[in-house]
Each structure stands twice: as structure tokens, then as C-alpha cells.
């Protein structure tokens, strides 16, 4: 049981390049999330998916797209990276029934855009 | 809209001393409150939560938090800290009964010194 996994762990991009961050969970959770973490700003929600086939914008969606490929996987795509997107990106998942209140986080992807 | 303010960005303490990490929130409706902890180079983990009932909630590792509706606060306390408690702590709120959409505070870095 690996929990939430993210790839890659580190990435350096040049301005204008594109890339996809991958996230997978093996806990059969319905909800999945993408956050970015910046110093002094906590975590901010980029997009989330309440179930397979649905996605919704969070607080800071501009410059990003997401795909909920199936129940396990939720990817985040940067079409044209900008230095302002330098951040640590976390994926999380959550069970939505019973007492499933906790969001479970992956280890993060540290992205630098030059 | 909801917001969270963590009043201290860094809290240094000595081992076995008591500690309080302060969190205030703003919301026009009822909220559900959470504390998450992030150890170095890891994702966030749920520490404790307030949903309803007793305003004092406890974690398995000795932390406790008290929901104070009149002061709109949810401060985190521990009577005696250990070196292993060194981490960043995030307060978060949700207006949804499912706890799906969280708004995080900026984080407080707790450093426990020998």
C-alpha cells in the first residue's frame, strides 16, 4: 500500500516548456487534489476532482490543466511554464464516505522554472 | 469566503517546554477546523480535527487544540515538546461537511532545540 505517489520528485524547466506532473493513489479514494506550496503562503488549491470524470477549479487555476484519467490517477499539466510557477506541488486524495475526513498527501514535486 | 491566519511564522522552543501555535479564522458560516503537520521533505499529515461536539480535541502524540467560537480561534498546544516535534504546522478550515475544500494558513515552523 504506497498511498499517494507523485512523479517526478524534482524538475527544472525553461520558460515556455510544458510538462505533466503525475499523481496516483491506491486507497480507492474518490476525491483528489492538486496544491502548490510557496514560502509564507501555505498551500493553495489549484484544482480538485470529486470523482472520476469531474474536475473543478480551486484558488489558483490559471496556467494549469488537469486530467482525472481514472479513479487512481490525477495529472497536472503546465502548458507553457513561467517562473511564477516555481513551487512545490502536492497531490492529495480523500475518502468521501464514513469518517474519511483526512486528506492524504504525496511527497511533493519540487519544480523550478528558469 | 473563509480565511486562516497563523499568527507566528516561527516558534523556537527548548525540549520539554510547553508550546502554543496560534490560529485564527474568518468565516461567515460554520466551519470545520484542522491541524496538519509537515515533517521535512514530506507531505502533510492530519494531526487533529474539530467537527462538532467537545471543543477540545486531542491527537495521539500529545497535541491538543481548542475551538473557541467567540474568539474565532483554534490554537494548538502541547505541554512538553520533543525534538521529534520539529516540523511545520498548518491550520486549515473548511465550510463543507465533507471537508473537501480546505483553506490553509501560512504555516508555523516549530523548532525544538535540545
Coordinates of N, CA and C in Angstrom, one line a residue:
Chain A
X1 N 0.8 -1.2 0.0 CA 0.0 0.0 0.0 C 0.9 1.2 0.0
X2 N 1.1 1.9 -1.2 CA 2.0 3.0 -1.3 C 1.4 4.3 -0.9
X3 N 0.0 4.4 -0.8 CA -0.6 5.7 -0.5 C -0.7 6.6 -1.7
X4 N -0.2 7.8 -1.7 CA -0.2 8.7 -2.8 C 1.2 8.9 -3.3
X5 N 1.4 8.6 -4.6 CA 2.7 8.7 -5.2 C 2.7 9.8 -6.2
X6 N 3.8 10.5 -6.3 CA 4.0 11.6 -7.3 C 5.3 11.4 -8.1
X7 N 5.2 11.7 -9.4 CA 6.4 11.8 -10.2 C 6.4 13.0 -11.1
X8 N 7.5 13.6 -11.4 CA 8.8 13.3 -10.8 C 9.0 13.9 -9.4
X9 N 10.1 13.7 -8.7 CA 10.3 14.4 -7.4 C 10.9 15.8 -7.6
X10 N 11.7 15.9 -8.6 CA 12.3 17.2 -8.9 C 12.2 17.5 -10.4
X11 N 12.1 18.7 -10.8 CA 12.1 19.1 -12.3 C 12.6 20.5 -12.4
X12 N 13.4 20.7 -13.4 CA 13.8 22.1 -13.8 C 13.3 22.3 -15.3
X13 N 12.6 23.3 -15.5 CA 12.1 23.7 -16.8 C 12.6 25.1 -17.3
X14 N 12.6 25.3 -18.5 CA 12.9 26.6 -19.1 C 11.5 27.3 -19.3
X15 N 11.5 28.6 -19.2 CA 10.2 29.3 -19.5 C 9.7 28.9 -20.9
X16 N 8.4 28.6 -20.9 CA 7.7 28.2 -22.1 C 7.6 26.7 -22.4
X17 N 8.4 25.9 -21.7 CA 8.3 24.5 -21.8 C 7.1 24.0 -21.1
X18 N 6.7 22.8 -21.5 CA 5.5 22.1 -20.9 C 5.9 20.9 -20.2
X19 N 5.1 20.5 -19.3 CA 5.3 19.2 -18.6 C 4.0 18.8 -17.8
X20 N 4.0 17.5 -17.5 CA 2.9 16.9 -16.8 C 3.4 16.3 -15.5
X21 N 2.8 16.7 -14.4 CA 3.1 16.1 -13.1 C 2.0 14.9 -12.9
X22 N 2.6 13.8 -12.5 CA 1.7 12.6 -12.3 C 1.4 12.3 -10.9
X23 N 0.2 11.9 -10.6 CA -0.2 11.5 -9.2 C -1.1 10.3 -9.3
X24 N -0.8 9.3 -8.4 CA -1.6 8.1 -8.3 C -1.8 7.8 -6.8
X25 N -3.0 7.2 -6.6 CA -3.3 6.8 -5.2 C -3.9 5.4 -5.3
X26 N -3.6 4.6 -4.3 CA -4.1 3.2 -4.3 C -5.0 2.9 -3.1
X27 N -5.7 3.9 -2.6 CA -6.5 3.8 -1.4 C -8.0 3.8 -1.8
X28 N -8.3 3.8 -3.1 CA -9.7 3.7 -3.6 C -10.5 5.0 -3.2
X29 N -9.7 6.1 -3.1 CA -10.4 7.4 -2.7 C -11.1 8.0 -3.9
X30 N -12.2 8.7 -3.6 CA -12.9 9.4 -4.7 C -12.3 10.7 -5.1
X31 N -12.0 11.5 -4.0 CA -11.5 12.9 -4.3 C -10.0 13.0 -4.4
X32 N -9.6 13.8 -5.3 CA -8.1 14.1 -5.5 C -7.9 15.6 -5.7
X33 N -6.7 16.0 -5.3 CA -6.4 17.5 -5.3 C -5.0 17.7 -5.7
X34 N -4.8 18.9 -6.3 CA -3.5 19.5 -6.6 C -3.4 20.8 -5.8
X35 N -2.3 20.9 -5.1 CA -1.9 22.1 -4.3 C -0.5 22.6 -4.8
X36 N -0.3 23.9 -4.6 CA 1.1 24.4 -4.7 C 1.4 25.0 -3.3
X37 N 2.7 24.9 -2.9 CA 3.1 25.4 -1.7 C 4.3 26.4 -1.9
X38 N 4.1 27.6 -1.5 CA 5.1 28.7 -1.6 C 5.4 29.2 -0.2
X39 N 6.6 29.6 0.0 CA 7.1 30.1 1.3 C 6.1 31.2 1.8
X40 N 5.7 31.1 3.0 CA 4.9 32.2 3.7 C 3.5 32.2 3.2
X41 N 3.0 31.3 2.3 CA 1.7 31.3 1.8 C 0.9 30.1 2.0
X42 N 1.5 29.1 2.7 CA 0.7 27.9 3.0 C 0.5 27.1 1.7
X43 N -0.5 26.3 1.7 CA -0.9 25.6 0.5 C -2.1 26.2 -0.2
X44 N -2.1 26.3 -1.5 CA -3.2 26.8 -2.2 C -3.7 25.8 -3.2
X45 N -5.0 25.7 -3.3 CA -5.6 24.7 -4.1 C -5.6 25.1 -5.6
X46 N -5.1 24.3 -6.4 CA -5.1 24.6 -7.9 C -6.3 24.0 -8.6
X47 N -6.5 22.7 -8.5 CA -7.7 22.0 -9.0 C -8.0 20.9 -8.1
X48 N -9.3 20.4 -8.1 CA -9.6 19.2 -7.5 C -10.6 18.4 -8.3
X49 N -10.8 17.2 -7.9 CA -11.7 16.3 -8.6 C -12.4 15.5 -7.6
X50 N -13.7 15.6 -7.6 CA -14.6 15.0 -6.6 C -14.8 13.5 -7.0
X51 N -14.7 13.2 -8.2 CA -14.9 11.8 -8.7 C -14.3 11.7 -10.1
X52 N -14.2 10.4 -10.5 CA -13.7 10.2 -11.8 C -14.5 10.9 -12.9
X53 N -13.9 11.6 -13.8 CA -14.6 12.3 -14.8 C -15.0 13.8 -14.5
X54 N -14.8 14.2 -13.2 CA -15.1 15.6 -12.9 C -13.9 16.3 -12.3
X55 N -13.8 17.6 -12.7 CA -12.8 18.4 -12.2 C -13.3 19.8 -11.9
X56 N -12.8 20.5 -10.9 CA -13.2 21.9 -10.6 C -12.0 22.7 -10.3
X57 N -12.1 24.0 -10.6 CA -11.0 25.0 -10.3 C -11.0 25.3 -8.8
X58 N -9.7 25.5 -8.4 CA -9.5 25.9 -7.0 C -9.2 27.4 -6.9
X59 N -8.3 27.7 -6.0 CA -8.0 29.1 -5.8 C -7.1 29.7 -6.9
X60 N -6.2 28.9 -7.4 CA -5.1 29.4 -8.3 C -5.0 28.5 -9.6
X61 N -6.0 28.5 -10.4 CA -6.0 27.5 -11.5 C -5.3 28.0 -12.8
X62 N -5.1 29.3 -12.9 CA -4.5 29.9 -14.1 C -3.2 29.4 -14.5
X63 N -3.0 28.9 -15.7 CA -1.7 28.4 -16.2 C -1.6 26.9 -16.0
X64 N -2.7 26.2 -15.5 CA -2.7 24.8 -15.3 C -3.9 24.1 -15.9
X65 N -3.7 22.9 -16.3 CA -4.8 22.0 -16.7 C -4.7 20.7 -15.9
X66 N -5.8 20.0 -15.8 CA -5.8 18.7 -15.1 C -6.6 17.6 -15.9
X67 N -6.2 16.4 -15.6 CA -7.0 15.3 -16.1 C -7.2 14.2 -15.1
X68 N -8.4 13.8 -14.8 CA -8.7 12.7 -13.9 C -8.8 11.5 -14.8
X69 N -7.7 10.8 -15.0 CA -7.6 9.7 -16.0 C -8.5 8.5 -15.6
X70 N -8.6 8.2 -14.4 CA -9.4 7.2 -13.8 C -9.5 7.4 -12.3
X71 N -10.0 6.5 -11.6 CA -10.1 6.7 -10.2 C -8.8 6.9 -9.5
X72 N -7.8 6.2 -9.9 CA -6.5 6.2 -9.3 C -5.6 7.4 -9.6
X73 N -5.7 8.0 -10.8 CA -4.7 8.9 -11.3 C -5.3 10.3 -11.6
X74 N -4.5 11.3 -11.3 CA -4.9 12.7 -11.4 C -3.7 13.5 -11.8
X75 N -3.6 14.0 -13.1 CA -2.4 14.6 -13.5 C -2.6 16.1 -13.6
X76 N -1.5 16.8 -13.5 CA -1.5 18.3 -13.6 C -0.5 18.7 -14.7
X77 N -1.0 19.5 -15.6 CA -0.2 19.9 -16.8 C 0.1 21.4 -16.8
X78 N 1.3 21.7 -17.1 CA 1.7 23.1 -17.3 C 2.0 23.2 -18.8
X79 N 1.2 24.0 -19.5 CA 1.3 24.1 -21.0 C 2.5 24.9 -21.4
X80 N 2.7 26.0 -20.7 CA 3.8 26.9 -21.0 C 4.3 27.5 -19.7
X81 N 5.3 26.9 -19.2 CA 5.8 27.2 -17.8 C 6.3 28.6 -17.7
X82 N 6.0 29.2 -16.5 CA 6.5 30.6 -16.2 C 7.3 30.5 -14.9
X83 N 8.2 31.5 -14.7 CA 8.9 31.5 -13.4 C 8.0 31.6 -12.2
X84 N 6.9 32.2 -12.4 CA 5.9 32.3 -11.2 C 5.4 30.9 -10.8
X85 N 5.6 29.9 -11.6 CA 5.1 28.6 -11.3 C 6.2 27.7 -10.6
X86 N 7.3 28.4 -10.3 CA 8.3 27.7 -9.5 C 7.7 27.5 -8.1
X87 N 7.6 26.3 -7.6 CA 6.9 25.9 -6.4 C 7.1 24.5 -6.1
X88 N 6.5 24.1 -4.9 CA 6.4 22.7 -4.6 C 5.0 22.3 -4.8
X89 N 4.8 21.2 -5.5 CA 3.4 20.8 -5.9 C 3.1 19.5 -5.1
X90 N 1.9 19.5 -4.5 CA 1.5 18.4 -3.7 C 0.1 17.9 -4.3
X91 N 0.1 16.6 -4.4 CA -1.2 15.9 -4.8 C -1.7 15.3 -3.5
X92 N -3.1 15.2 -3.4 CA -3.7 14.6 -2.2 C -4.9 13.9 -2.6
X93 N -5.4 13.0 -1.8 CA -6.6 12.3 -2.0 C -7.4 12.1 -0.7
X94 N -8.7 11.9 -0.9 CA -9.6 11.8 0.3 C -10.7 10.9 0.1
X95 N -11.0 10.1 1.1 CA -12.2 9.2 1.0 C -13.4 10.1 1.4
X96 N -14.5 9.9 0.8 CA -15.7 10.7 1.0 C -16.8 10.1 1.7
X97 N -16.7 8.9 2.3 CA -17.8 8.3 3.0 C -17.3 8.0 4.4
X98 N -18.3 7.8 5.3 CA -18.0 7.4 6.7 C -17.2 8.5 7.4
X99 N -16.1 8.2 8.0 CA -15.4 9.2 8.7 C -14.1 9.6 8.0
X100 N -14.2 9.6 6.7 CA -13.0 9.9 5.9 C -12.7 11.4 5.8
X101 N -12.2 12.0 6.9 CA -12.0 13.4 6.8 C -10.6 13.8 6.3
X102 N -9.7 13.0 6.6 CA -8.3 13.4 6.3 C -8.0 13.4 4.8
X103 N -7.2 14.4 4.4 CA -6.6 14.3 3.0 C -5.2 13.7 3.2
X104 N -4.9 12.8 2.3 CA -3.6 12.1 2.3 C -2.7 12.7 1.2
X105 N -1.6 13.2 1.6 CA -0.7 13.9 0.7 C 0.4 13.0 0.2
X106 N 0.8 13.3 -1.0 CA 2.0 12.7 -1.6 C 3.3 13.4 -1.1
X107 N 4.5 13.0 -1.5 CA 5.7 13.6 -1.0 C 6.1 14.9 -1.7
X108 N 5.4 15.2 -2.8 CA 5.6 16.5 -3.5 C 6.5 16.4 -4.7
X109 N 6.4 17.4 -5.5 CA 7.3 17.6 -6.7 C 7.8 19.0 -6.6
X110 N 9.2 19.1 -6.6 CA 9.8 20.4 -6.5 C 10.1 20.9 -7.9
X111 N 9.4 21.9 -8.4 CA 9.6 22.4 -9.7 C 10.2 23.8 -9.8
X112 N 11.3 23.9 -10.6 CA 11.9 25.2 -10.8 C 11.8 25.6 -12.3
X113 N 11.3 26.8 -12.5 CA 11.2 27.3 -13.9 C 12.1 28.5 -14.1
X114 N 13.1 28.3 -15.0 CA 14.1 29.3 -15.2 C 13.7 30.3 -16.3
Chain B
X1 N -16.6 33.8 1.9 CA -15.2 33.4 1.8 C -14.7 33.1 3.2
X2 N -13.7 32.3 3.3 CA -13.1 32.0 4.5 C -11.6 32.2 4.5
X3 N -11.0 32.5 5.6 CA -9.5 32.7 5.6 C -9.0 32.2 6.9
X4 N -7.7 32.0 6.9 CA -7.0 31.5 8.1 C -5.7 32.3 8.3
X5 N -5.5 32.7 9.5 CA -4.2 33.4 9.9 C -3.5 32.7 11.0
X6 N -2.3 32.3 10.7 CA -1.4 31.7 11.7 C -0.5 32.9 12.2
X7 N -0.6 33.2 13.5 CA 0.0 34.4 14.0 C 1.5 34.4 14.1
X8 N 2.1 33.2 14.1 CA 3.6 33.1 14.2 C 4.1 32.3 13.1
X9 N 5.1 32.9 12.4 CA 5.7 32.1 11.3 C 6.8 31.1 11.8
X10 N 7.4 31.5 12.9 CA 8.4 30.6 13.5 C 8.3 30.6 15.0
X11 N 8.4 29.4 15.6 CA 8.3 29.3 17.1 C 9.5 28.4 17.5
X12 N 10.5 29.0 18.1 CA 11.6 28.1 18.6 C 11.4 27.9 20.1
X13 N 11.6 26.6 20.6 CA 11.4 26.3 22.0 C 12.4 25.3 22.4
X14 N 12.7 25.1 23.7 CA 13.6 24.1 24.2 C 12.8 22.8 24.4
X15 N 13.5 21.7 24.3 CA 12.9 20.4 24.6 C 12.2 20.4 26.0
X16 N 11.1 19.8 26.1 CA 10.3 19.6 27.3 C 9.6 20.9 27.8
X17 N 9.7 22.0 27.0 CA 8.9 23.2 27.3 C 7.5 23.1 26.7
X18 N 6.6 23.8 27.2 CA 5.2 23.9 26.6 C 5.3 24.8 25.3
X19 N 4.3 24.5 24.4 CA 4.2 25.4 23.2 C 2.8 25.6 22.8
X20 N 2.5 26.8 22.3 CA 1.2 27.1 21.7 C 1.4 27.7 20.3
X21 N 0.8 27.1 19.3 CA 0.8 27.6 18.0 C -0.6 28.2 17.7
X22 N -0.6 29.5 17.3 CA -1.9 30.2 17.3 C -2.5 30.2 15.9
X23 N -3.8 30.1 15.8 CA -4.5 30.1 14.6 C -5.9 30.8 14.8
X24 N -6.1 31.8 13.9 CA -7.4 32.5 13.9 C -8.0 32.3 12.5
X25 N -9.3 32.2 12.5 CA -10.0 32.0 11.2 C -11.1 33.1 11.0
X26 N -11.5 33.2 9.8 CA -12.6 34.1 9.5 C -13.6 33.4 8.5
X27 N -14.9 33.4 8.9 CA -15.9 32.8 8.1 C -17.2 33.3 8.4
X28 N -18.1 33.4 7.5 CA -19.5 33.9 7.7 C -20.4 32.8 8.1
X29 N -19.9 31.5 8.0 CA -20.8 30.4 8.3 C -20.0 29.4 9.2
X30 N -20.6 28.4 9.6 CA -19.9 27.4 10.5 C -18.8 26.8 9.7
X31 N -17.7 26.5 10.4 CA -16.5 25.9 9.8 C -16.1 24.6 10.5
X32 N -15.3 23.9 9.9 CA -14.7 22.7 10.4 C -13.2 22.9 10.4
X33 N -12.5 22.6 11.4 CA -11.1 23.1 11.6 C -10.1 21.9 11.7
X34 N -8.9 22.1 11.2 CA -7.9 21.0 11.1 C -6.5 21.6 11.4
X35 N -5.7 20.7 12.0 CA -4.3 21.0 12.0 C -3.6 19.9 11.3
X36 N -2.7 20.3 10.3 CA -1.9 19.3 9.6 C -0.4 19.6 10.0
X37 N 0.4 18.5 10.0 CA 1.9 18.7 10.3 C 2.7 18.2 9.0
X38 N 3.7 18.9 8.8 CA 4.6 18.5 7.6 C 6.0 18.4 8.2
X39 N 6.5 17.2 8.2 CA 7.9 16.9 8.6 C 8.8 17.2 7.3
X40 N 10.1 17.5 7.6 CA 11.0 17.9 6.5 C 10.9 16.9 5.3
X41 N 10.8 17.5 4.1 CA 10.8 16.8 2.8 C 9.7 15.7 2.7
X42 N 8.6 16.0 3.4 CA 7.4 15.1 3.3 C 6.2 15.9 3.0
X43 N 5.1 15.1 2.7 CA 3.8 15.7 2.5 C 3.1 16.0 3.9
X44 N 2.0 16.6 3.8 CA 1.3 16.9 5.1 C 0.5 15.7 5.6
X45 N 0.4 15.7 7.0 CA -0.4 14.6 7.6 C -1.4 15.2 8.6
X46 N -2.6 14.7 8.6 CA -3.6 15.2 9.5 C -3.2 15.0 11.0
X47 N -3.2 16.0 11.8 CA -2.8 15.9 13.2 C -4.1 15.8 14.1
X48 N -5.0 16.7 13.9 CA -6.3 16.6 14.6 C -7.3 17.4 13.9
X49 N -8.6 17.2 14.3 CA -9.7 18.0 13.6 C -10.8 18.3 14.6
X50 N -11.5 19.4 14.4 CA -12.7 19.7 15.1 C -13.9 19.7 14.1
X51 N -14.9 18.8 14.4 CA -16.0 18.8 13.5 C -17.3 19.3 14.3
X52 N -17.4 18.8 15.5 CA -18.6 19.2 16.3 C -18.3 18.6 17.7
X53 N -19.2 18.9 18.7 CA -19.1 18.3 20.0 C -18.1 19.1 20.9
X54 N -17.4 18.3 21.6 CA -16.4 18.9 22.6 C -15.5 19.8 21.8
X55 N -15.3 21.0 22.4 CA -14.4 22.0 21.8 C -12.9 21.7 21.9
X56 N -12.6 20.7 22.8 CA -11.2 20.3 23.0 C -10.9 19.0 22.3
X57 N -10.0 19.0 21.3 CA -9.7 17.8 20.6 C -8.2 17.5 20.8
X58 N -7.9 16.2 20.8 CA -6.6 15.7 21.1 C -6.0 14.8 20.0
X59 N -4.7 14.8 19.8 CA -4.1 13.9 18.9 C -3.4 12.7 19.7
X60 N -3.0 11.7 18.9 CA -2.4 10.6 19.6 C -1.0 10.9 20.2
X61 N -0.3 11.9 19.7 CA 1.0 12.2 20.2 C 1.1 13.4 21.1
X62 N 0.0 13.7 21.8 CA 0.1 14.7 22.9 C -0.3 16.1 22.6
X63 N -0.6 16.4 21.3 CA -1.1 17.7 21.0 C -2.6 17.8 21.3
X64 N -3.0 19.0 21.5 CA -4.4 19.3 21.7 C -4.8 20.7 21.1
X65 N -6.0 20.9 20.7 CA -6.4 22.2 20.2 C -7.8 22.4 20.7
X66 N -8.1 23.7 21.0 CA -9.4 24.1 21.5 C -10.1 25.1 20.5
X67 N -11.3 24.7 20.2 CA -12.1 25.6 19.3 C -12.8 26.6 20.2
X68 N -12.5 27.9 19.8 CA -13.1 29.0 20.6 C -13.9 29.8 19.6
X69 N -15.2 29.6 19.6 CA -16.1 30.3 18.6 C -16.1 31.8 18.8
X70 N -16.2 32.3 20.0 CA -16.3 33.7 20.3 C -15.0 34.4 19.8
X71 N -13.9 33.8 19.9 CA -12.6 34.4 19.5 C -12.2 33.9 18.2
X72 N -13.0 33.1 17.5 CA -12.6 32.5 16.2 C -11.2 32.0 16.1
X73 N -10.9 31.2 17.1 CA -9.5 30.6 17.2 C -9.5 29.1 17.3
X74 N -8.4 28.5 17.0 CA -8.2 27.1 17.1 C -6.7 26.9 17.3
X75 N -6.3 27.3 18.5 CA -4.8 27.2 18.9 C -4.4 25.8 19.2
X76 N -3.2 25.5 18.8 CA -2.6 24.1 19.0 C -1.6 24.2 20.2
X77 N -1.7 23.2 21.1 CA -0.9 23.3 22.3 C -0.3 21.9 22.6
X78 N 0.9 21.9 23.2 CA 1.5 20.7 23.7 C 2.2 21.0 25.0
X79 N 2.0 20.3 26.1 CA 2.6 20.7 27.4 C 4.1 20.5 27.5
X80 N 4.6 19.5 26.7 CA 6.0 19.2 26.8 C 6.5 18.7 25.4
X81 N 7.3 19.5 24.7 CA 7.6 19.1 23.3 C 8.9 18.2 23.3
X82 N 9.1 17.5 22.2 CA 10.2 16.7 22.0 C 10.9 17.1 20.7
X83 N 12.2 16.8 20.6 CA 13.0 17.1 19.4 C 12.2 16.7 18.1
X84 N 11.6 15.5 18.2 CA 10.9 14.9 17.1 C 9.6 15.7 16.6
X85 N 9.2 16.7 17.5 CA 8.1 17.5 17.1 C 8.5 18.7 16.1
X86 N 9.7 18.8 15.9 CA 10.2 19.8 14.9 C 9.6 19.6 13.6
X87 N 8.8 20.5 13.1 CA 8.1 20.4 11.8 C 7.4 21.7 11.5
X88 N 6.7 21.7 10.4 CA 5.9 22.9 10.1 C 4.4 22.5 10.3
X89 N 3.7 23.3 10.9 CA 2.3 23.0 11.3 C 1.4 24.0 10.6
X90 N 0.3 23.4 9.9 CA -0.6 24.2 9.2 C -2.0 24.1 9.8
X91 N -2.7 25.2 10.0 CA -4.1 25.3 10.4 C -4.9 25.4 9.1
X92 N -6.1 24.7 9.1 CA -6.9 24.8 7.9 C -8.4 24.7 8.3
X93 N -9.2 25.3 7.4 CA -10.6 25.4 7.6 C -11.4 24.9 6.4
X94 N -12.6 24.4 6.6 CA -13.5 24.0 5.6 C -14.9 24.4 5.9
X95 N -15.6 24.9 5.0 CA -17.0 25.2 5.2 C -17.9 24.0 4.8
X96 N -17.3 23.0 4.2 CA -18.1 21.9 3.7 C -18.2 20.7 4.7
X97 N -19.3 20.1 4.8 CA -19.4 19.0 5.8 C -18.5 17.8 5.4
X98 N -18.2 17.8 4.1 CA -17.3 16.7 3.7 C -15.8 17.0 3.9
X99 N -15.5 18.3 4.3 CA -14.1 18.7 4.5 C -13.3 18.7 3.2
X100 N -14.0 18.8 2.1 CA -13.3 18.6 0.8 C -12.4 19.8 0.5
X101 N -12.9 21.0 0.5 CA -12.2 22.2 0.1 C -11.6 22.9 1.3
X102 N -10.3 22.7 1.5 CA -9.6 23.3 2.6 C -8.9 24.6 2.3
X103 N -9.0 25.6 3.2 CA -8.2 26.8 3.1 C -7.1 26.7 4.2
X104 N -5.9 26.8 3.8 CA -4.7 26.6 4.7 C -4.2 28.0 5.2
X105 N -3.7 28.0 6.4 CA -2.9 29.1 6.8 C -1.5 29.1 6.3
X106 N -0.7 30.1 6.7 CA 0.6 30.2 6.1 C 1.6 29.3 6.6
X107 N 1.3 28.6 7.8 CA 2.2 27.7 8.4 C 3.0 28.3 9.5
X108 N 3.3 27.5 10.5 CA 4.2 27.9 11.6 C 5.3 26.8 11.7
X109 N 6.6 27.3 11.6 CA 7.7 26.4 11.8 C 8.0 26.2 13.2
X110 N 7.8 25.1 13.8 CA 8.2 24.8 15.2 C 9.5 24.1 15.2
X111 N 10.5 24.7 15.9 CA 11.8 24.2 16.0 C 12.1 23.9 17.5
X112 N 12.3 22.6 17.8 CA 12.6 22.2 19.2 C 14.1 22.0 19.4
X113 N 14.7 22.8 20.3 CA 16.1 22.7 20.5 C 16.4 22.0 21.8
X114 N 17.6 21.3 21.8 CA 18.0 20.5 23.0 C 18.4 21.4 24.1

